[in-house]
CSV table of C-alpha atoms in Angstrom, one decimal:
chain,number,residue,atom,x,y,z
A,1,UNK,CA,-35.1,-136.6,20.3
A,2,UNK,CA,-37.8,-137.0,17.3
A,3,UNK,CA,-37.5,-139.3,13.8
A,4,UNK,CA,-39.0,-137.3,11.5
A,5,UNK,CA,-39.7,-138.5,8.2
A,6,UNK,CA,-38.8,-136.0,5.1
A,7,UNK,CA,-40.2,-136.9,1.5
A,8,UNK,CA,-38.4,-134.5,-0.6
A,9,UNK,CA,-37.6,-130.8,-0.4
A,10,UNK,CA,-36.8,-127.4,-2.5
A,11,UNK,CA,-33.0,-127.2,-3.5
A,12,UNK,CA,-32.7,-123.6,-2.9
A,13,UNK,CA,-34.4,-120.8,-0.3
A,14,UNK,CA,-35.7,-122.7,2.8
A,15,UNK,CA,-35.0,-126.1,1.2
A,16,UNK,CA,-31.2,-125.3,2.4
A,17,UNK,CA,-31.7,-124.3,5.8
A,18,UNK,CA,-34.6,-126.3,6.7
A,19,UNK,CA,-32.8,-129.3,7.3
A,20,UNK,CA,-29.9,-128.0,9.7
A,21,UNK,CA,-33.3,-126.7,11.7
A,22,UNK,CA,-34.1,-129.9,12.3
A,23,UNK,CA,-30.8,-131.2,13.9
A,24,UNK,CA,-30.4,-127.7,15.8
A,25,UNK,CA,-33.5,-128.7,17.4
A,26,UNK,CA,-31.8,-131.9,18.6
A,27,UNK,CA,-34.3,-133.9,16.5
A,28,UNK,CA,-33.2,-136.1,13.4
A,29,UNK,CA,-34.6,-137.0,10.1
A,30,UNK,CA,-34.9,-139.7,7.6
A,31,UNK,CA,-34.6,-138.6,3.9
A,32,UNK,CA,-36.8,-139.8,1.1
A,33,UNK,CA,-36.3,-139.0,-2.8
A,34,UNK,CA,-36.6,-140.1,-5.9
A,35,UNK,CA,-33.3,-138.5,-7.4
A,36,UNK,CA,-30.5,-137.7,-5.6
A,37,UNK,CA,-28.8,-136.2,-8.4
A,38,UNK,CA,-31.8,-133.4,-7.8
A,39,UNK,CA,-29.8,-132.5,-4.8
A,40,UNK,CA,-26.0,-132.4,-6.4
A,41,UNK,CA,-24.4,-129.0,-7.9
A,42,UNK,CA,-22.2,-130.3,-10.6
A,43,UNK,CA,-20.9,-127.0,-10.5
A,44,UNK,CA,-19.5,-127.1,-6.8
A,45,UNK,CA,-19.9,-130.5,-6.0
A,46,UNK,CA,-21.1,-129.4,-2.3
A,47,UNK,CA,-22.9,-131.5,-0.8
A,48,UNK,CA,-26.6,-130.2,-0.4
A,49,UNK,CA,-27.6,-129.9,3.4
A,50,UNK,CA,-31.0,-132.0,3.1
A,51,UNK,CA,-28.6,-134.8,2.4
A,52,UNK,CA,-25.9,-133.3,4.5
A,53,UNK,CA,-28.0,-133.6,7.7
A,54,UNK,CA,-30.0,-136.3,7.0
A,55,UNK,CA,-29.5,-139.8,9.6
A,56,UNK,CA,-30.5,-142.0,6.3
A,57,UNK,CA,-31.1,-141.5,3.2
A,58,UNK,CA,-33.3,-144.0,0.9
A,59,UNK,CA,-33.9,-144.1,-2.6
A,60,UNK,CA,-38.0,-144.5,-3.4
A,61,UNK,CA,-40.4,-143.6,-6.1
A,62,UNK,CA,-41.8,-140.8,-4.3
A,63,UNK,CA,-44.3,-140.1,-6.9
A,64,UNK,CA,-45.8,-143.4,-7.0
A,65,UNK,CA,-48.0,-142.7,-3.5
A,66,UNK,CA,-49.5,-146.5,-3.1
A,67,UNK,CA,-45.7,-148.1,-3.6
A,68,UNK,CA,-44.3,-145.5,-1.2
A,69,UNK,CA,-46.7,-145.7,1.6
A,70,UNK,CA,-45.9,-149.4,1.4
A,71,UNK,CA,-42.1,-148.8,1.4
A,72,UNK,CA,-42.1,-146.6,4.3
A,73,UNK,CA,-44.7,-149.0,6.1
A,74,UNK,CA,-41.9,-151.3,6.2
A,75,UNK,CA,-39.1,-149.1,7.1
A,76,UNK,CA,-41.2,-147.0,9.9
A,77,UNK,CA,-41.5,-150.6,11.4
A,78,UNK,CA,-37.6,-150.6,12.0
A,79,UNK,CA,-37.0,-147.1,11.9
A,80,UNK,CA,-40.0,-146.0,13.6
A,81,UNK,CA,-40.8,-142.8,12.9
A,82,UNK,CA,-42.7,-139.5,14.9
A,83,UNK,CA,-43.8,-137.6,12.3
A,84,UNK,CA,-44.0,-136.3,7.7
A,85,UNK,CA,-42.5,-133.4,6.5
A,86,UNK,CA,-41.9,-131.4,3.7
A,87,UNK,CA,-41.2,-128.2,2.6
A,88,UNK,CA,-41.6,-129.1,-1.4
A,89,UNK,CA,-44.9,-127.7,-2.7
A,90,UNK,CA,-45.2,-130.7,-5.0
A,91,UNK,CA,-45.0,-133.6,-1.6
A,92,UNK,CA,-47.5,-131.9,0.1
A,93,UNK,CA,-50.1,-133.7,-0.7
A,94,UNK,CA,-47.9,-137.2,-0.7
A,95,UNK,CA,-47.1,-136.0,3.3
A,96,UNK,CA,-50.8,-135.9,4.2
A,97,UNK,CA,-51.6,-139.1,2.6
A,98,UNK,CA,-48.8,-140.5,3.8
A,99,UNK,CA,-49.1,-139.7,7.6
A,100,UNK,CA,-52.6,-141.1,7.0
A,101,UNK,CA,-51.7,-144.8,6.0
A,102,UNK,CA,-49.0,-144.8,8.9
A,103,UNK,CA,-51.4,-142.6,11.7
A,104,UNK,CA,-48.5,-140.3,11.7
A,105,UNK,CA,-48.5,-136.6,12.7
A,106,UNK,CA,-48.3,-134.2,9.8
A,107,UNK,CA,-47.5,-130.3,9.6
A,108,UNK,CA,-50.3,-129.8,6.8
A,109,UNK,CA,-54.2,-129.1,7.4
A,110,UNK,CA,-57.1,-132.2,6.5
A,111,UNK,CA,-58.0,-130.4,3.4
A,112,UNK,CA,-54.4,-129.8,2.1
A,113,UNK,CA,-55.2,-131.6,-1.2
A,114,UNK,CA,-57.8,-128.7,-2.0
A,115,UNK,CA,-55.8,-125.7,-0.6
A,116,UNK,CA,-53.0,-126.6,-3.3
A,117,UNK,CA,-55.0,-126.3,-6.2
A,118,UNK,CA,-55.8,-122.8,-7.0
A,119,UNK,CA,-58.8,-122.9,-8.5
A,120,UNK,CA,-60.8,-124.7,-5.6
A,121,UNK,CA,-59.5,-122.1,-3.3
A,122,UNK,CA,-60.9,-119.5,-5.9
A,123,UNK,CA,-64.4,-121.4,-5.6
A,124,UNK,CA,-64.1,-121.9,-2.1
A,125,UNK,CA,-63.5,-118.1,-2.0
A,126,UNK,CA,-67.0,-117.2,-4.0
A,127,UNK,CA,-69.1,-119.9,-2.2
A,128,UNK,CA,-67.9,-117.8,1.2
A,129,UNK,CA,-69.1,-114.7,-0.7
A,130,UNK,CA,-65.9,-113.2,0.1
A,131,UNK,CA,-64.4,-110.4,-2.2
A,132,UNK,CA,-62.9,-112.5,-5.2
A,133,UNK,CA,-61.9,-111.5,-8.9
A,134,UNK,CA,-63.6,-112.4,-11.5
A,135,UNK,CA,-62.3,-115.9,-12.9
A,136,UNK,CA,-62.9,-119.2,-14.8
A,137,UNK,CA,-61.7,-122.8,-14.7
A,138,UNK,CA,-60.8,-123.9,-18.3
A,139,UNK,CA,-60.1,-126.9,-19.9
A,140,UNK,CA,-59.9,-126.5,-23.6
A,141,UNK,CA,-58.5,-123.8,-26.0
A,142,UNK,CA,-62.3,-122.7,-27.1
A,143,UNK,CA,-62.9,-122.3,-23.7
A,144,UNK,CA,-60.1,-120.5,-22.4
A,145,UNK,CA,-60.9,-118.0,-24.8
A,146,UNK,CA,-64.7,-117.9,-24.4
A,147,UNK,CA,-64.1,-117.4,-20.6
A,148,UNK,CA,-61.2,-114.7,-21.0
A,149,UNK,CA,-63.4,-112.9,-23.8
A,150,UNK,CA,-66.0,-112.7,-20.9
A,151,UNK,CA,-63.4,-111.6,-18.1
A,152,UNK,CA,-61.8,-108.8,-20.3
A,153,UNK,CA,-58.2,-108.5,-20.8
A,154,UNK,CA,-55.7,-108.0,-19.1
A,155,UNK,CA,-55.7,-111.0,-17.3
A,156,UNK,CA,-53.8,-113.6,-15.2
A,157,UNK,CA,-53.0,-117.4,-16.7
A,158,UNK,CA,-52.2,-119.8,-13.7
A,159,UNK,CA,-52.0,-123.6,-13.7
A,160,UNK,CA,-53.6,-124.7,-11.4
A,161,UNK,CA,-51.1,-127.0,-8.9
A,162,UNK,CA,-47.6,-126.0,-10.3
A,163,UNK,CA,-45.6,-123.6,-8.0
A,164,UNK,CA,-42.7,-121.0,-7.4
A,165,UNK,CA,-44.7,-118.4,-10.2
A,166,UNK,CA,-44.3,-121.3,-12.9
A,167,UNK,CA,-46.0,-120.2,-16.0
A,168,UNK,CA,-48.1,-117.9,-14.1
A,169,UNK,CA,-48.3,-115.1,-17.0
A,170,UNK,CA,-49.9,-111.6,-17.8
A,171,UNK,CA,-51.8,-112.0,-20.4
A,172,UNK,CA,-53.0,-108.4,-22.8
A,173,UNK,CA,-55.1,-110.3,-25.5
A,174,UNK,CA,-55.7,-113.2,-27.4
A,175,UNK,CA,-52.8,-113.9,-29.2
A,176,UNK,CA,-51.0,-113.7,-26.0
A,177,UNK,CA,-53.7,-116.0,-24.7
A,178,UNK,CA,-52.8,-118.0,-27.1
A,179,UNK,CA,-49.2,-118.4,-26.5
A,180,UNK,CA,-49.5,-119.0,-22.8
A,181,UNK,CA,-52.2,-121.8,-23.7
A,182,UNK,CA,-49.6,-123.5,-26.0
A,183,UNK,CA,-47.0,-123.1,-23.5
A,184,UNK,CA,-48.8,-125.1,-20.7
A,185,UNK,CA,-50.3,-127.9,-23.2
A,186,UNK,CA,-47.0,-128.1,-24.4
A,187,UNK,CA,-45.7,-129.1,-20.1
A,188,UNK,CA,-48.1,-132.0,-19.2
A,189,UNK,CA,-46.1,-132.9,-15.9
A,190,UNK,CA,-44.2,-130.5,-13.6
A,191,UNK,CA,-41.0,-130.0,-12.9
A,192,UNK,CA,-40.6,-132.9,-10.7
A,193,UNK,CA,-42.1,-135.4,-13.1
A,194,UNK,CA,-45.8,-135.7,-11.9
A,195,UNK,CA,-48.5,-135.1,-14.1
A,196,UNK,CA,-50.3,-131.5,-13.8
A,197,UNK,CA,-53.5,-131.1,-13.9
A,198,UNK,CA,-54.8,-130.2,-17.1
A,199,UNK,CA,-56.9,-127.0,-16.1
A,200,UNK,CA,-56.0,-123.3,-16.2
A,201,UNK,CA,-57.0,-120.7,-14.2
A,202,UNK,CA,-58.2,-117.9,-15.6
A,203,UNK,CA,-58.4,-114.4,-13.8
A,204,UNK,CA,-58.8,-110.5,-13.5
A,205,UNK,CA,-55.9,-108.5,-13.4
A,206,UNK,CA,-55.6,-106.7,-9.9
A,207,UNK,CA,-53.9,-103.6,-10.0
A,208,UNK,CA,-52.0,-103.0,-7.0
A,209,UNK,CA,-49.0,-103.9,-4.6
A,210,UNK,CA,-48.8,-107.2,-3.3
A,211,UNK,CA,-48.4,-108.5,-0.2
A,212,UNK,CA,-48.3,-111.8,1.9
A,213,UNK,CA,-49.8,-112.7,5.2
A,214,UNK,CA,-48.3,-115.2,7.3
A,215,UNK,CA,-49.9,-117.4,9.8
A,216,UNK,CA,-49.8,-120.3,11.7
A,217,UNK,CA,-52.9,-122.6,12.7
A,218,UNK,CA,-52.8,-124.5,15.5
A,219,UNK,CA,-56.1,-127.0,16.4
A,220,UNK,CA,-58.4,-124.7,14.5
A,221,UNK,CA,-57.0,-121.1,16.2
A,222,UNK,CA,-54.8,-119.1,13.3
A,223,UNK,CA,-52.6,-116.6,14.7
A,224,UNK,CA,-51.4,-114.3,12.1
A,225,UNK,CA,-47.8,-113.3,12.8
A,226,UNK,CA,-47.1,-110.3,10.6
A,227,UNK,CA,-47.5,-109.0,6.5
A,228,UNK,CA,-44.1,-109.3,4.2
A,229,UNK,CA,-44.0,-107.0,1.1
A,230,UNK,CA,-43.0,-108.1,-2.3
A,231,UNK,CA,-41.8,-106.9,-5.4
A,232,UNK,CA,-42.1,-108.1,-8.8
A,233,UNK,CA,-40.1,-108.5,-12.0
A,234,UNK,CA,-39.6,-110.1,-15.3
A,235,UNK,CA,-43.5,-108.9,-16.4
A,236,UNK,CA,-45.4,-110.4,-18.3
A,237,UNK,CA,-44.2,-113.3,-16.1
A,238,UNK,CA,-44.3,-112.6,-12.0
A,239,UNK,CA,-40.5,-113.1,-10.8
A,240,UNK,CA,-40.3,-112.6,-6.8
A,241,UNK,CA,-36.8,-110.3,-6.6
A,242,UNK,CA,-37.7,-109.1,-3.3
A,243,UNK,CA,-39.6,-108.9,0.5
A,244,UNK,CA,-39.7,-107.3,3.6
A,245,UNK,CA,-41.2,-107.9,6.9
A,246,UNK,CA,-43.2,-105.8,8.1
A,247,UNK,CA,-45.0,-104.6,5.4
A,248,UNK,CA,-45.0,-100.3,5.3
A,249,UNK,CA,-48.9,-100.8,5.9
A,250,UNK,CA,-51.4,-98.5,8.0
A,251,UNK,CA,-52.9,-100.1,11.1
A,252,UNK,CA,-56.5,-100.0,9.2
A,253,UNK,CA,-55.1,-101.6,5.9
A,254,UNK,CA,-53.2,-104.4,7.8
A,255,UNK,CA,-56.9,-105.0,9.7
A,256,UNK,CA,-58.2,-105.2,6.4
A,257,UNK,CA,-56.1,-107.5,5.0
A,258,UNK,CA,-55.3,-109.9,7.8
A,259,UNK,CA,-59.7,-110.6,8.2
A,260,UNK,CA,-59.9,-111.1,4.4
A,261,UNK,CA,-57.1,-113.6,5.4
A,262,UNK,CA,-58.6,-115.4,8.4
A,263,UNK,CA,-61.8,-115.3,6.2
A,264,UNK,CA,-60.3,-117.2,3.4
A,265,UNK,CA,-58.1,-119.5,5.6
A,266,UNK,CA,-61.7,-120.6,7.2
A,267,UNK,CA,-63.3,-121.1,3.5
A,268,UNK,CA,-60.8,-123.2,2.3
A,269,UNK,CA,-61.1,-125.6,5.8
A,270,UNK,CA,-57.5,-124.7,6.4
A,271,UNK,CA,-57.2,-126.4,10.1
A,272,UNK,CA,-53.7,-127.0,11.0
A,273,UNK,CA,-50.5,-125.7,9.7
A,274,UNK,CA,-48.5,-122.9,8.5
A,275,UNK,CA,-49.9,-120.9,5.7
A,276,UNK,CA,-48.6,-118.0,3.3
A,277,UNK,CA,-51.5,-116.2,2.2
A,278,UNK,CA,-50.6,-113.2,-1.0
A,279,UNK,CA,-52.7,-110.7,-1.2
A,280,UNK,CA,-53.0,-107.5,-3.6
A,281,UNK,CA,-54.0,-104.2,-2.4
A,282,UNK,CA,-56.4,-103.0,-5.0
A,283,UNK,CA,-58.3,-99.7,-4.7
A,284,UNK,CA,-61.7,-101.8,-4.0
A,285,UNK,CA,-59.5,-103.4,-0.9
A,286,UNK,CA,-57.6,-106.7,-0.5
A,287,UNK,CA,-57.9,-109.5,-2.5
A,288,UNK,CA,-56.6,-112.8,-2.2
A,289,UNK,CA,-53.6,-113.9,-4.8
A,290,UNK,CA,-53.4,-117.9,-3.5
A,291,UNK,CA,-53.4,-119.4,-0.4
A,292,UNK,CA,-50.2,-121.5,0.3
A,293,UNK,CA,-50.0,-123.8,3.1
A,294,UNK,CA,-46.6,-123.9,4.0
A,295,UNK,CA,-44.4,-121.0,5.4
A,296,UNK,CA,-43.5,-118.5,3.1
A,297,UNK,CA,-40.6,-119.3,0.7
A,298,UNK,CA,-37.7,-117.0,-0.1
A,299,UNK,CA,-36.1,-117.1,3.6
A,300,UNK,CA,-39.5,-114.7,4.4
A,301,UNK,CA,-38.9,-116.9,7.3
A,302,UNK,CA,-35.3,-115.8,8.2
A,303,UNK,CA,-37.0,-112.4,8.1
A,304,UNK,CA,-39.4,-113.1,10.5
A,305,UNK,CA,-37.4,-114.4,13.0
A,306,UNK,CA,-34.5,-111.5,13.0
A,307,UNK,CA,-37.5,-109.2,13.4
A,308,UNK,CA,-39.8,-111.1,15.9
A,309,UNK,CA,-37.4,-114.3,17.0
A,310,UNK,CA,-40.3,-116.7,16.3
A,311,UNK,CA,-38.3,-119.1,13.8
A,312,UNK,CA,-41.3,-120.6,11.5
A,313,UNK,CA,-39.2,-123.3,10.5
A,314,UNK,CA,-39.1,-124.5,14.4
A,315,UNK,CA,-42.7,-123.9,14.1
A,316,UNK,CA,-43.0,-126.1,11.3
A,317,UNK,CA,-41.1,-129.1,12.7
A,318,UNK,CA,-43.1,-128.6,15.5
A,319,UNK,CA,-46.5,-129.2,14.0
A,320,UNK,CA,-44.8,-132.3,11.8
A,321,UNK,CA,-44.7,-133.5,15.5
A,322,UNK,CA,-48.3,-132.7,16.4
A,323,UNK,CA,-47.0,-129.9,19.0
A,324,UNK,CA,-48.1,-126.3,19.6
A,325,UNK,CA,-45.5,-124.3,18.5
A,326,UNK,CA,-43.7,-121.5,20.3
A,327,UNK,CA,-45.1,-118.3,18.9
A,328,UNK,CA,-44.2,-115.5,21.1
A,329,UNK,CA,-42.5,-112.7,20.3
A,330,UNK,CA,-39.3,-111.0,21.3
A,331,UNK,CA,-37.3,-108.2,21.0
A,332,UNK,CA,-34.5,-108.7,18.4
A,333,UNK,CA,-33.6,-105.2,18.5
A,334,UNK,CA,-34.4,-105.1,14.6
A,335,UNK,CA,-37.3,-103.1,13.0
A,336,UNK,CA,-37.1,-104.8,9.7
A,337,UNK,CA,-35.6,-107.1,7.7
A,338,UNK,CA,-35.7,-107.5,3.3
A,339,UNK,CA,-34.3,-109.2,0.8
A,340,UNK,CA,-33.8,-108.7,-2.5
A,341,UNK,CA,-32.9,-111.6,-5.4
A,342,UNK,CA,-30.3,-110.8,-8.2
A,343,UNK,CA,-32.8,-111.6,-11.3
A,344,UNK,CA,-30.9,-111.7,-14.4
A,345,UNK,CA,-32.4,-108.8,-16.4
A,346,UNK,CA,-32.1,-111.8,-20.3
A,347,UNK,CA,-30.7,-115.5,-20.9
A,348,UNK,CA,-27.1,-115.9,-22.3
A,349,UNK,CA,-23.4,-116.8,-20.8
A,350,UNK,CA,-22.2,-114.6,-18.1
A,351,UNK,CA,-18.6,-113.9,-18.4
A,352,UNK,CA,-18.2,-112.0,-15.1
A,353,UNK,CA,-20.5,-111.0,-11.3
A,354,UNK,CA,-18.7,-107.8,-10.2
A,355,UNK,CA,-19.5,-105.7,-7.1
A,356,UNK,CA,-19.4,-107.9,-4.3
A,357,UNK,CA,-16.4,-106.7,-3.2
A,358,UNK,CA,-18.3,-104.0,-0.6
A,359,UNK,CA,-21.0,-106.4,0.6
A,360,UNK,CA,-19.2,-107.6,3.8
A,361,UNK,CA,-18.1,-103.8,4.8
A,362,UNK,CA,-22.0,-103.0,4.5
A,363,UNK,CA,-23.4,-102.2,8.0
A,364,UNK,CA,-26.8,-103.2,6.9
A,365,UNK,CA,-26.0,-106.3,5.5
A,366,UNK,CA,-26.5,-109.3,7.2
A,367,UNK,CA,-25.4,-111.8,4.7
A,368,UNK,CA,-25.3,-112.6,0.9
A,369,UNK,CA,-24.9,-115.4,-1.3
A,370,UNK,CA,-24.3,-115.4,-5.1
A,371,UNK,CA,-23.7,-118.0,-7.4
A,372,UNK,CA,-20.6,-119.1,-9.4
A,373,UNK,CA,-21.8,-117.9,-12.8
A,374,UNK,CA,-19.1,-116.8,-14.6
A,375,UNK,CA,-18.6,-118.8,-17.4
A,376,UNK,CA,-22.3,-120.1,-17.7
A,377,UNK,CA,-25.4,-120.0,-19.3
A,378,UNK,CA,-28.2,-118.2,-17.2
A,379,UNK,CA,-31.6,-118.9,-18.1
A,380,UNK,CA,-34.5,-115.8,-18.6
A,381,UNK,CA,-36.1,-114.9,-16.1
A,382,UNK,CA,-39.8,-116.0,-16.3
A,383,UNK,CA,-39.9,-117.5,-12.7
A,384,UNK,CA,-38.8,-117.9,-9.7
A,385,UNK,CA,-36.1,-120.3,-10.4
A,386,UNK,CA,-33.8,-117.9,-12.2
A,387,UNK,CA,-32.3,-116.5,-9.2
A,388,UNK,CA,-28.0,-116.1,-9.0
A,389,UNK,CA,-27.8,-114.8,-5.2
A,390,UNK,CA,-29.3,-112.5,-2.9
A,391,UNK,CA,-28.5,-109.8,-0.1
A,392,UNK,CA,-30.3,-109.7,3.3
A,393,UNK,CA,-30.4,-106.3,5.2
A,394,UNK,CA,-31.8,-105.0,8.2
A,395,UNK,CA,-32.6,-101.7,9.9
A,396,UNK,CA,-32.7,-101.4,13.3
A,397,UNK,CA,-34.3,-98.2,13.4
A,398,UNK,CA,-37.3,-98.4,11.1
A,399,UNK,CA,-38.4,-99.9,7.8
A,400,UNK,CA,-35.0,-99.1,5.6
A,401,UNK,CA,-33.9,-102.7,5.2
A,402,UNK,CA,-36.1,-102.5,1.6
A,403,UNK,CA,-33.8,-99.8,0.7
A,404,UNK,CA,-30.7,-101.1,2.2
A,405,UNK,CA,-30.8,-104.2,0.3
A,406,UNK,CA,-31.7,-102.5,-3.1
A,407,UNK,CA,-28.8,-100.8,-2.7
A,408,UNK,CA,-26.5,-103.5,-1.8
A,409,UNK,CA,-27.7,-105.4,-4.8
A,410,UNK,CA,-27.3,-102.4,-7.2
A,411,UNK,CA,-23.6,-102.5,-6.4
A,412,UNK,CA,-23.8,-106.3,-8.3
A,413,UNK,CA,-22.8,-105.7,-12.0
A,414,UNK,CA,-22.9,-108.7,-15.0
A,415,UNK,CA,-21.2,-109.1,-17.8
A,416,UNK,CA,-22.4,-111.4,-20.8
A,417,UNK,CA,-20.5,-112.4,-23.4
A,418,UNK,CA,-22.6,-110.7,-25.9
A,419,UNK,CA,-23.1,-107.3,-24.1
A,420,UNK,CA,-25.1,-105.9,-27.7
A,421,UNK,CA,-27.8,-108.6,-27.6
């Protein structure tokens, strides 16, 4: 039995079933935050599983990195720990230093700190001479305008290190521009009280469908395990309301795609670890979106596994431990597996979540979640956080489960308070 070491985590998606991973795995883990309260639903007063499952749990300034390695310095001396882990966005780069100062085993590559910011993998990308959009780091509102004037509208405004699509905006011209500037000057630290980066990412529009590769590196060999779909919502903001795994891709597309990927994975000195690389599919060929190196978000990794049976999560433990994980594949007896997100279509107070009634009589439906809303406020949809449940199907058969949880989800009816608005 391993003592892993966790520094944070998501509150939703794979931050709720990560942690029972760990302890089906026969390993335990030591729990690290800054706020507990993150982790409590005033609503339901559950108790979230990363504190559920969790042997201790200590109270530290996680975003303080010095004070924090020399916390955990002193309690790996009694508790003694075999490995970091996260599966936050925003602790990766605390993990790597981390296992560093306490020559600890970590799930992330040596050049983590680089593959989070999106606009050294975009320069990483060019210096590789690989196919790349047009695009511009800026730091100032002259010249985020000069730079977009030169890229042409529309284009794409990204920070540079935030995460789950977080003010990630289409932009159509200047006064747009302009808005989406204001917004980010107007959020100097993220949503878990570090301070961004003050750069923006400026970048051609790709037409086309999106996709993500996922892939798991292992001492410098990446093995790419399959392409998940995506669709979008919410323009001119990118809402994720759905995925499946496979993607409905040719054989010479998903070539394409996955040597772009391996290409880009290499540029960026991506060396050990998961990775969730999107992609778009323009009519030039791929292109990469951003490189992510953690496993895909969204329970893509529940998808994988009913498909293939290779559980990304184990994986990922795995490689917190400095092990190879187990990638082979085997028969599930499913084709394909999707999900798709309820995304409220505005904000206001939802007075009733009808339709759910049917879900559990649905062949194709594995399982569904949806939150308690009634009687609450729901915020707009401009990000991934906005989510009230989901529905996960499969098809045995073929690649339906896209179509068999769209139309489980269109079943799902709400009701607001002010219906006319």
């Amino acid at each position: 039995m391993a003592h892993l070491l966790m520094i944070e985590s998501w509150v939703g998606g794979t931050g709720r079933i990560f942690p029972p991973a760990i302890a089906r795995l026969g390993h335990r883990y030591t729990f690290v935050t800054r706020n507990r309260d993150h982790y409590r639903d005033t609503r339901t007063c559950e108790i979230h599983p990363v504190i559920e499952h969790a042997e201790h749990v200590l109270s530290a300034e996680t975003n303080d990195v010095p004070a924090l390695i020399e916390f955990l310095r002193a309690q790996h001396a009694i508790l003694d720990f075999d490995g970091v882990v996260t599966i936050c966005d925003y602790y990766i780069d605390t993990v790597a230093q981390v296992a560093q100062a306490l020559d600890l085993p970590q799930a992330f590559s040596a050049n983590v700190v680089d593959e989070r910011r999106k606009d050294r993998v975009r320069e990483a990308i060019e210096r590789a001479g690989l196919p790349n959009p047009k695009f511009a780091v800026t730091a100032s509102w002259d010249e985020c305008r000069r730079e977009a004037q030169r890229i042409g509208y529309p284009l794409i405004l990204k920070p540079t290190d935030l995460a789950s699509s977080a003010f990630v905006r289409l932009v159509r011209d200047e006064e747009e521009l302009c808005a989406a500037f204001d917004a980010l000057e107007q959020f100097p630290r993220n949503f878990r009280d570090q301070a961004r980066v003050p750069l923006l990412l400026l970048e051609e529009y790709l037409h086309g469908e999106e996709v993500s590769v996922e892939a798991c590196t292992y001492r410098g060999a990446t093995t790419v395990i399959g392409i998940t779909d995506k669709s979008l919502t919410g323009f001119p903001y990118f809402v994720e309301d759905g995925h499946m795994f496979p993607a409905r891709l040719d054989p010479v597309q998903a070539r394409a795609v996955e040597d772009l990927v391996r290409g880009a994975l290499s540029a960026v000195g991506h060396d050990h670890g998961l990775s969730h690389t999107e992609v778009k599919l323009t009519a030039q060929g791929p292109r990469i979106v951003e490189i992510n190196p953690r496993p895909g978000g969204n329970y893509i990794a529940e998808l994988i596994q009913r498909v293939t049976g290779i559980d990304l999560l184990d994986a990922q433990i795995e490689l917190a431990l400095g092990r190879e994980p187990d990638l082979r594949r085997r028969d599930t007896g499913v084709a394909s597996a999707a999900i798709k997100f309820l995304v409220p279509p505005r904000a206001g107070k939802v007075v009733a979540l009808d339709g759910s009634a049917g879900l559990d009589a649905d062949p194709h439906v594995e399982r569904w979640s949806l939150a308690a809303v009634a009687g609450t406020e729901v915020s707009a949809p401009i990000d991934n956080a906005c989510y009230l449940g989901h529905v996960i199907a499969s098809d045995r058969d073929g690649l339906q489960a896209r179509a068999y949880a769209e139309r489980a989800l269109s079943r799902l009816a709400l009701t607001y308070a002010d219906p006319a608005a």
